[in-house]
mmCIF file of C-alpha atoms and ligand atoms in Angstrom:
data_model
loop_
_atom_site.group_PDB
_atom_site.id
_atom_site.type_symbol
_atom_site.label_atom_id
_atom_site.label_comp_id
_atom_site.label_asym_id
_atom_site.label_seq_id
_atom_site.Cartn_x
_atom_site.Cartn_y
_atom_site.Cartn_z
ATOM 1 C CA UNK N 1 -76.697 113.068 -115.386
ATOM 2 C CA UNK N 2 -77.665 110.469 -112.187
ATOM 3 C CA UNK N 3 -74.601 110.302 -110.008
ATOM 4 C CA UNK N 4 -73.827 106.607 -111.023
ATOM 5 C CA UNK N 5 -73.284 104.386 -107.749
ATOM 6 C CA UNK N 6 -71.056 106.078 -105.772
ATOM 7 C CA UNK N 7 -68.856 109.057 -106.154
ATOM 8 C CA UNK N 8 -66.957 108.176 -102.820
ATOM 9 C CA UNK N 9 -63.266 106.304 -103.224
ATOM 10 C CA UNK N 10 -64.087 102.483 -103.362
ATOM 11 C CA UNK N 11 -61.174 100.085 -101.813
ATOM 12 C CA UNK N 12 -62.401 97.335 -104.111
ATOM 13 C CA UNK N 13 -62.139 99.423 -107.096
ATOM 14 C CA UNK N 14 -58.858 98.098 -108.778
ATOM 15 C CA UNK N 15 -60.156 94.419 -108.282
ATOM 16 C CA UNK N 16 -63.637 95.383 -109.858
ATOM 17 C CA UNK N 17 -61.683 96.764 -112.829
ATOM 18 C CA UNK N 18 -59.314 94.298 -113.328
ATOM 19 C CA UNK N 19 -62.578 91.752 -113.407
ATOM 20 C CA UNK N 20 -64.122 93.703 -115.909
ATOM 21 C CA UNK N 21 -61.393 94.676 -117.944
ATOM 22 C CA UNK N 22 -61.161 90.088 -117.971
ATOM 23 C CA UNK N 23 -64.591 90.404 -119.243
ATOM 24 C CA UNK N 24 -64.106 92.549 -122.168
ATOM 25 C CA UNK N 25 -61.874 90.126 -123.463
ATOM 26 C CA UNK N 26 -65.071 88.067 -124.537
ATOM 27 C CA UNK N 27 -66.721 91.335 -126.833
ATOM 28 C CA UNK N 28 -66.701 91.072 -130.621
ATOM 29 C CA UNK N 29 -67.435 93.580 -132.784
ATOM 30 C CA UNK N 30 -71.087 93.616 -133.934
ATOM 31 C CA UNK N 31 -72.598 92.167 -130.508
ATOM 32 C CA UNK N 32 -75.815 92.539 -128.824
ATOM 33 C CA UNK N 33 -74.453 93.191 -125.217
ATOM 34 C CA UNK N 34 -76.741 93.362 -122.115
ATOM 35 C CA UNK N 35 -75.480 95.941 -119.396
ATOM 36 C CA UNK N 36 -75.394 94.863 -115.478
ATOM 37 C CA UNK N 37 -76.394 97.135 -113.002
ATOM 38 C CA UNK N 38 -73.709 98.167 -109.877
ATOM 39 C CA UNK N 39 -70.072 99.084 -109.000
ATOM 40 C CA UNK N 40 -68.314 96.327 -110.514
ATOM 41 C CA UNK N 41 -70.395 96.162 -113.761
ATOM 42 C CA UNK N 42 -69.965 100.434 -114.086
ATOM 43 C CA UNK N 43 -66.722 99.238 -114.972
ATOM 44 C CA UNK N 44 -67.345 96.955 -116.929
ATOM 45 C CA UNK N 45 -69.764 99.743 -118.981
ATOM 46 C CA UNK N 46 -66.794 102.598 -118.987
ATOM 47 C CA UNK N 47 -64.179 100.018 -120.405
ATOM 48 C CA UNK N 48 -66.641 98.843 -123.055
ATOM 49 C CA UNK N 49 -66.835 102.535 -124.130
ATOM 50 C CA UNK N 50 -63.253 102.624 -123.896
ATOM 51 C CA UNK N 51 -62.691 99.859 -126.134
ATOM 52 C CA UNK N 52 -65.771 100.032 -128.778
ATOM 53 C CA UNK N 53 -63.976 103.440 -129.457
ATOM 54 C CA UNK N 54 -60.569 102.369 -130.018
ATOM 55 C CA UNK N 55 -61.586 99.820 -132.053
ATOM 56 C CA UNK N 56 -63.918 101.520 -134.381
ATOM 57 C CA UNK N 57 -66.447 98.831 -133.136
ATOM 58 C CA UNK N 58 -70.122 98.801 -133.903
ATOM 59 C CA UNK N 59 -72.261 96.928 -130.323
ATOM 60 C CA UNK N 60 -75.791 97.447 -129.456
ATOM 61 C CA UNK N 61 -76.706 98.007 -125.898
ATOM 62 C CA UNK N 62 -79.375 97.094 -123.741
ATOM 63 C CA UNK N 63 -78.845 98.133 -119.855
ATOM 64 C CA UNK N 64 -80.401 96.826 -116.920
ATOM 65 C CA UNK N 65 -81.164 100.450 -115.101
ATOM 66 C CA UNK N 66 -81.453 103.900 -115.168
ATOM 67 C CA UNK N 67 -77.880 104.155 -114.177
ATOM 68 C CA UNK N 68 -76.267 101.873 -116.635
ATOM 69 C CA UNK N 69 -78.139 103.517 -119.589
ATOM 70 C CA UNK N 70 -77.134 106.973 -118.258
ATOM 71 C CA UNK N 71 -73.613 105.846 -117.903
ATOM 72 C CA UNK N 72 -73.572 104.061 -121.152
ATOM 73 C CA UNK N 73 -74.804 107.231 -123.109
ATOM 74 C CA UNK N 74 -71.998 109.126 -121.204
ATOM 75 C CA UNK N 75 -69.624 105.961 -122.235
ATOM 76 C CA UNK N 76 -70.583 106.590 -125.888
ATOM 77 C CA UNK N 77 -71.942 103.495 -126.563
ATOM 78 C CA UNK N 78 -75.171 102.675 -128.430
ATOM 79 C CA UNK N 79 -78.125 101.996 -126.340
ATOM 80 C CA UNK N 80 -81.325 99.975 -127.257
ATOM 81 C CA UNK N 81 -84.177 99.061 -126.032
ATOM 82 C CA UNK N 82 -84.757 95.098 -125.384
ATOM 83 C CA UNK N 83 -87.749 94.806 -127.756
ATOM 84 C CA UNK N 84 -84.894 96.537 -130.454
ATOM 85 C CA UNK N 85 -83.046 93.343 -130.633
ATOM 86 C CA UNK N 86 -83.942 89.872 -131.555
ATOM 87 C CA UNK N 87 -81.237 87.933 -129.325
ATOM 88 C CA UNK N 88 -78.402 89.462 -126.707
ATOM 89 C CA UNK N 89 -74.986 87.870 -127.262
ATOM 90 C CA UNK N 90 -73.107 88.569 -123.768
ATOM 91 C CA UNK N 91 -74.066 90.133 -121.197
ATOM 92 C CA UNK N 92 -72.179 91.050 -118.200
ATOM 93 C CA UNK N 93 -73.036 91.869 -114.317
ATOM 94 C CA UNK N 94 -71.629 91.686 -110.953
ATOM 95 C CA UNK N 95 -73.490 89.811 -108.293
ATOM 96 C CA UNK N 96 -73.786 89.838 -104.167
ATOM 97 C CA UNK N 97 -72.700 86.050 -103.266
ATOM 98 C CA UNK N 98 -71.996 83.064 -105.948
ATOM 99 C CA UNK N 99 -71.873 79.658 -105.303
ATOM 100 C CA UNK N 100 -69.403 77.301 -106.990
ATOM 101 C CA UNK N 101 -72.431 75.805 -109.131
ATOM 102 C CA UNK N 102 -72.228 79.441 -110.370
ATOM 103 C CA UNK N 103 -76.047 80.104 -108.986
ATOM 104 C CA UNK N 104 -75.869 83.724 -107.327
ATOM 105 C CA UNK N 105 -77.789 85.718 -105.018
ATOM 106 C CA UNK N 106 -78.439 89.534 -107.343
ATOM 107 C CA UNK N 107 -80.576 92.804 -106.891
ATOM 108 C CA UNK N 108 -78.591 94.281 -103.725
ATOM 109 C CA UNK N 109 -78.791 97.321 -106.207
ATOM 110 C CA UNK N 110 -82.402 96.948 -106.959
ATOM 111 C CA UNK N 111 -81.879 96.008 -110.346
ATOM 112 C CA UNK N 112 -83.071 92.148 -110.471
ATOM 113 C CA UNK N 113 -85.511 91.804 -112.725
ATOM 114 C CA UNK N 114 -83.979 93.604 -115.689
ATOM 115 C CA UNK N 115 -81.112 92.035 -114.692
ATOM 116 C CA UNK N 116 -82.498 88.532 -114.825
ATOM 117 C CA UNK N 117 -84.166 88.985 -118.342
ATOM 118 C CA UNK N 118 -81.265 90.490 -119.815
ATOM 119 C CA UNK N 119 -79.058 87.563 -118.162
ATOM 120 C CA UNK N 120 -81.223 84.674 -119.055
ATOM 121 C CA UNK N 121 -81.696 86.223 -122.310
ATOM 122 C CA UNK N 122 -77.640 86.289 -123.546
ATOM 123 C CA UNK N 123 -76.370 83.212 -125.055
ATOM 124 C CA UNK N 124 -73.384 83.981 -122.885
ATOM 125 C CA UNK N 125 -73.567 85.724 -119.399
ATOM 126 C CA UNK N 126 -71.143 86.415 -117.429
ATOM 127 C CA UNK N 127 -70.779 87.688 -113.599
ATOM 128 C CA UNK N 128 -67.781 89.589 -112.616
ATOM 129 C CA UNK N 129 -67.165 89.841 -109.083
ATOM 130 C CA UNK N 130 -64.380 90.090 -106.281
ATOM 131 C CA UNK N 131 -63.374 86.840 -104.596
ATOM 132 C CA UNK N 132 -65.209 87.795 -101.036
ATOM 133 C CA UNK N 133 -68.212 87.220 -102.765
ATOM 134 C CA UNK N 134 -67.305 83.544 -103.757
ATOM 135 C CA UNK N 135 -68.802 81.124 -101.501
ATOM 136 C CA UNK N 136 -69.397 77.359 -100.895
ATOM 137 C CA UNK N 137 -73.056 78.211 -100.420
ATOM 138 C CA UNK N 138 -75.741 81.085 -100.914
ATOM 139 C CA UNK N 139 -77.416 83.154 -98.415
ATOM 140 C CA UNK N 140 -77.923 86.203 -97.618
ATOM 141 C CA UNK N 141 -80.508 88.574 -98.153
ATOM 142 C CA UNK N 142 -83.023 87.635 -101.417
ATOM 143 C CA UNK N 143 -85.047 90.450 -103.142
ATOM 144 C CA UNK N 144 -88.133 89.880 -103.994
ATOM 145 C CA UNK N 145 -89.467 92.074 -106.402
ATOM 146 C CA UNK N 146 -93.529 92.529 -106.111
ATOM 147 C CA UNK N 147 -96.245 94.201 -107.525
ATOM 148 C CA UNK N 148 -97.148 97.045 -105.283
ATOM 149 C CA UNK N 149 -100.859 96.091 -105.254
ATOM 150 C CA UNK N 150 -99.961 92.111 -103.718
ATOM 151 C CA UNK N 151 -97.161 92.652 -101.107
ATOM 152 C CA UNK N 152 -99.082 92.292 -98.102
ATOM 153 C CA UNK N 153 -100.318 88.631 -99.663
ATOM 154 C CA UNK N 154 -96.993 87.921 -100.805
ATOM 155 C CA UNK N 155 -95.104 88.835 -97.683
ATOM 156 C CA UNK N 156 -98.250 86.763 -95.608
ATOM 157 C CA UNK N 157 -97.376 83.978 -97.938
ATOM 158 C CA UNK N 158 -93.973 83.670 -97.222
ATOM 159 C CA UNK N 159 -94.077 84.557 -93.282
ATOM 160 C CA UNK N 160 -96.548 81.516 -93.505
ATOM 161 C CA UNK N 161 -94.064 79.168 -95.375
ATOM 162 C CA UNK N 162 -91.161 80.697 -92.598
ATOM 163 C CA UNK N 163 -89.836 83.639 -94.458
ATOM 164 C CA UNK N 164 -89.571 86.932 -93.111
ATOM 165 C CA UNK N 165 -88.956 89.504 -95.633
ATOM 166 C CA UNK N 166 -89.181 93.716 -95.233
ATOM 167 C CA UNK N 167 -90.137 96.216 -97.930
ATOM 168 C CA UNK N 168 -87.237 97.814 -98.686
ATOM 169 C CA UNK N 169 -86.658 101.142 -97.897
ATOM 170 C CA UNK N 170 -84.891 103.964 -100.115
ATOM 171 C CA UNK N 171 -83.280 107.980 -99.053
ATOM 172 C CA UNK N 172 -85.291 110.981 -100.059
ATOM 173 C CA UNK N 173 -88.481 109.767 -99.641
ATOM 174 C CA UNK N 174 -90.649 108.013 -96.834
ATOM 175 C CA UNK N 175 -91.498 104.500 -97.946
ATOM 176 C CA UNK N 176 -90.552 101.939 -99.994
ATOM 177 C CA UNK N 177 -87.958 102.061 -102.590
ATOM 178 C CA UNK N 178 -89.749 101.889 -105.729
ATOM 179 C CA UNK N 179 -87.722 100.137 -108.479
ATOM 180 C CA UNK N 180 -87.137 101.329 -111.938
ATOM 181 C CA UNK N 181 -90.688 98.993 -112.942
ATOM 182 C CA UNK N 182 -92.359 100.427 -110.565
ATOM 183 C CA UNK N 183 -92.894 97.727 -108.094
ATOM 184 C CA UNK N 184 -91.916 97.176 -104.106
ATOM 185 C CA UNK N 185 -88.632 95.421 -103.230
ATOM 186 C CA UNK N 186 -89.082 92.994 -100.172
ATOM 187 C CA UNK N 187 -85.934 91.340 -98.847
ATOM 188 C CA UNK N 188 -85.449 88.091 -97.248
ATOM 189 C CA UNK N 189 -82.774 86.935 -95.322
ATOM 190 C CA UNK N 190 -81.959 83.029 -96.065
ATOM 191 C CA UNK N 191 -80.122 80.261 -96.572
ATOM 192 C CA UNK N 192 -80.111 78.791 -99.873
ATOM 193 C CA UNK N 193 -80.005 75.223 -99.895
ATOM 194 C CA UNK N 194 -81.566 74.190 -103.579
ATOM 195 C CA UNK N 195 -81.149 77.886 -105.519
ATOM 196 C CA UNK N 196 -83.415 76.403 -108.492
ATOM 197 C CA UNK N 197 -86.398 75.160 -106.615
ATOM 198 C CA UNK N 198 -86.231 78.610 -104.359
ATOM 199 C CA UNK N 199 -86.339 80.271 -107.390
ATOM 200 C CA UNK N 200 -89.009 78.561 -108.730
ATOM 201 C CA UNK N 201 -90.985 78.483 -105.313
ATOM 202 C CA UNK N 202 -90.527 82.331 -104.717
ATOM 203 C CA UNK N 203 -91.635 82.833 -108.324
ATOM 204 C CA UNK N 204 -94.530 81.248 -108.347
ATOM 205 C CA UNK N 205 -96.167 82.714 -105.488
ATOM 206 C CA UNK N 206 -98.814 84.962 -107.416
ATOM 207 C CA UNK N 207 -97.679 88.923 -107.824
ATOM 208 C CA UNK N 208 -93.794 88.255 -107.470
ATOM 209 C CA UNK N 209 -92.228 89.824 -110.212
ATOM 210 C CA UNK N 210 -89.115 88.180 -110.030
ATOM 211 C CA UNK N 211 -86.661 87.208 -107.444
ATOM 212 C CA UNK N 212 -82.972 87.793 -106.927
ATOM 213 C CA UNK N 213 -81.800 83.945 -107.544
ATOM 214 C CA UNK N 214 -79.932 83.207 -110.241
ATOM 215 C CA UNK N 215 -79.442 79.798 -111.757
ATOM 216 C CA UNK N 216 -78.200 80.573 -115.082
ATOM 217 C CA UNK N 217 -74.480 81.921 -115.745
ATOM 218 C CA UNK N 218 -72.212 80.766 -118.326
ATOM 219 C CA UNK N 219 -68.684 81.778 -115.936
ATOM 220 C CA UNK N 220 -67.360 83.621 -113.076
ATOM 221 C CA UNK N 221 -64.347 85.929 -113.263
ATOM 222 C CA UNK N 222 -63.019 86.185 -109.810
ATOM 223 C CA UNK N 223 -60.701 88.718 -108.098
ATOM 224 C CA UNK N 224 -58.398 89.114 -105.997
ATOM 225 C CA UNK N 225 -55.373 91.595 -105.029
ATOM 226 C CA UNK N 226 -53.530 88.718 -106.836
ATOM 227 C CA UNK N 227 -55.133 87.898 -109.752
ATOM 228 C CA UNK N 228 -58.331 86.638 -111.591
ATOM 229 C CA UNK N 229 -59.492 83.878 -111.955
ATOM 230 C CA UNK N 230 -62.582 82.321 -114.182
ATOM 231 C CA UNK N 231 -65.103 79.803 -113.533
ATOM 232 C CA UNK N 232 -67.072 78.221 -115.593
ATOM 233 C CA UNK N 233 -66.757 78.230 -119.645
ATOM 234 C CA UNK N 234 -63.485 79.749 -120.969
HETATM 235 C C1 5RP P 301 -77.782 95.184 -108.652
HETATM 236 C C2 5RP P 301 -76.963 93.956 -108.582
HETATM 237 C C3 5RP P 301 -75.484 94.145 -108.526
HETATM 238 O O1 5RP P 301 -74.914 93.609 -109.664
HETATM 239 C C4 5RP P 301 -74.954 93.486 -107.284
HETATM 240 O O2 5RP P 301 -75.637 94.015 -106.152
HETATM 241 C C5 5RP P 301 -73.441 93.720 -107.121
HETATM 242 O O3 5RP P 301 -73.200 95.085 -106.997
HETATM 243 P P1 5RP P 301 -71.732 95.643 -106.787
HETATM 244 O O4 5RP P 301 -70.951 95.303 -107.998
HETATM 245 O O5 5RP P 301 -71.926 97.124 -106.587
HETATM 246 O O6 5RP P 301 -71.163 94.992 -105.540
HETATM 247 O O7 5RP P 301 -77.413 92.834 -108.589
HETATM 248 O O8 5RP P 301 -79.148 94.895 -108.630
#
């Protein structure tokens, strides 16, 4: 079994879990429910075990990783694959910086483009994250997931348009961190002044994959030592 995230103490652990324990308040039985990828959304996964089993519930579930289907099987919850399902109901994920317009910067775990199909995919999806992430505008660094075979073009394209991005790099192995498709991660630090059109820019430059801009979320449950709060649709 993949040591899921981190095994070390995490300060921001009882905020994480009182987000996601907010977030299972939105679960019905019978759901299609897509699985985020990170520390936040691993609780998120062990309280939905928690709760299908108390309630006798039946869920599908389809995660974004390696590490949220290996902690879902260990959660006891039932795992599909995408092409299994004909719609995702809710799907929950934690995120690196939001904006109040609810657009987010994702994929600081490598996850982004599962992520993003699984998120744009739910009818209802939902990012659960602690309130130092909540700011008035996005930046930060953007993965760009590429096909290994273009990211010399892609990274010439976007030093030429001003971007600098690096392949990122993983542990155990010289290189660069190959995600669970298969493909290079490059990361660019920027500002984000108009999330859709950088999404659509960085996605249309041929052999990007995806990128790690999101412009579709249905609510934010922020926390806090003092509470949570959610933005967005109730
Ligand atoms: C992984 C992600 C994560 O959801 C994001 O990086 C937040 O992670 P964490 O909850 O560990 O802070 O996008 O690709």
């Amino acid at each position: 079994m993949p040591a899921t995230v981190s095994d070390k103490p995490d300060p921001m652990g009882p905020v994480k879990k009182k987000v996601a324990l907010e977030a299972l308040k939105y679960v019905r039985d019978g759901m299609v429910i897509g699985l985020g990828t990170g520390s936040t959304a691993t609780h998120f996964i062990t309280g939905l075990g928690e709760l299908v089993r108390s309630k006798g519930w039946h869920i599908q579930c389809v995660p974004t990783s390696f590490d949220s289907k290996h902690l879902a099987f260990k959660s006891g919850l039932g795992v599909v694959e995408l092409d299994a399902v004909d719609h995702i109901d809710y799907a929950v994920d934690g995120a690196d910086v939001v904006n109040p317009a609810l657009q987010s910067i994702k994929g600081a775990g490598g996850a982004l483009v599962r992520e993003k199909v699984v998120a744009y995919e739910a009818k209802d999806f939902t990012i659960i994250i602690d309130d130092s992430k909540f700011k008035d505008h996005l930046s930060g660094i953007v993965p760009i997931e590429v096909t290994p075979f273009a990211y010399s073009t892609v990274k010439r394209k976007l030093r030429t348009d001003g971007i600098e991005a690096l392949a990122r790099t993983g542990t155990g192995k010289f290189g660069p961190l190959i995600s669970d498709n298969g493909n290079y991660i490059l990361d660019a630090r920027m500002d984000v002044a108009d999330a859709p059109q950088m999404e659509s820019y960085l996605e249309a430059i041929p052999g990007v994959v995806d990128c790690g801009i999101f412009t579709k979320c249905t609510r934010a449950i922020i926390g806090s030592a003092s509470g949570v709060k959610v933005v967005g649709s109730n």
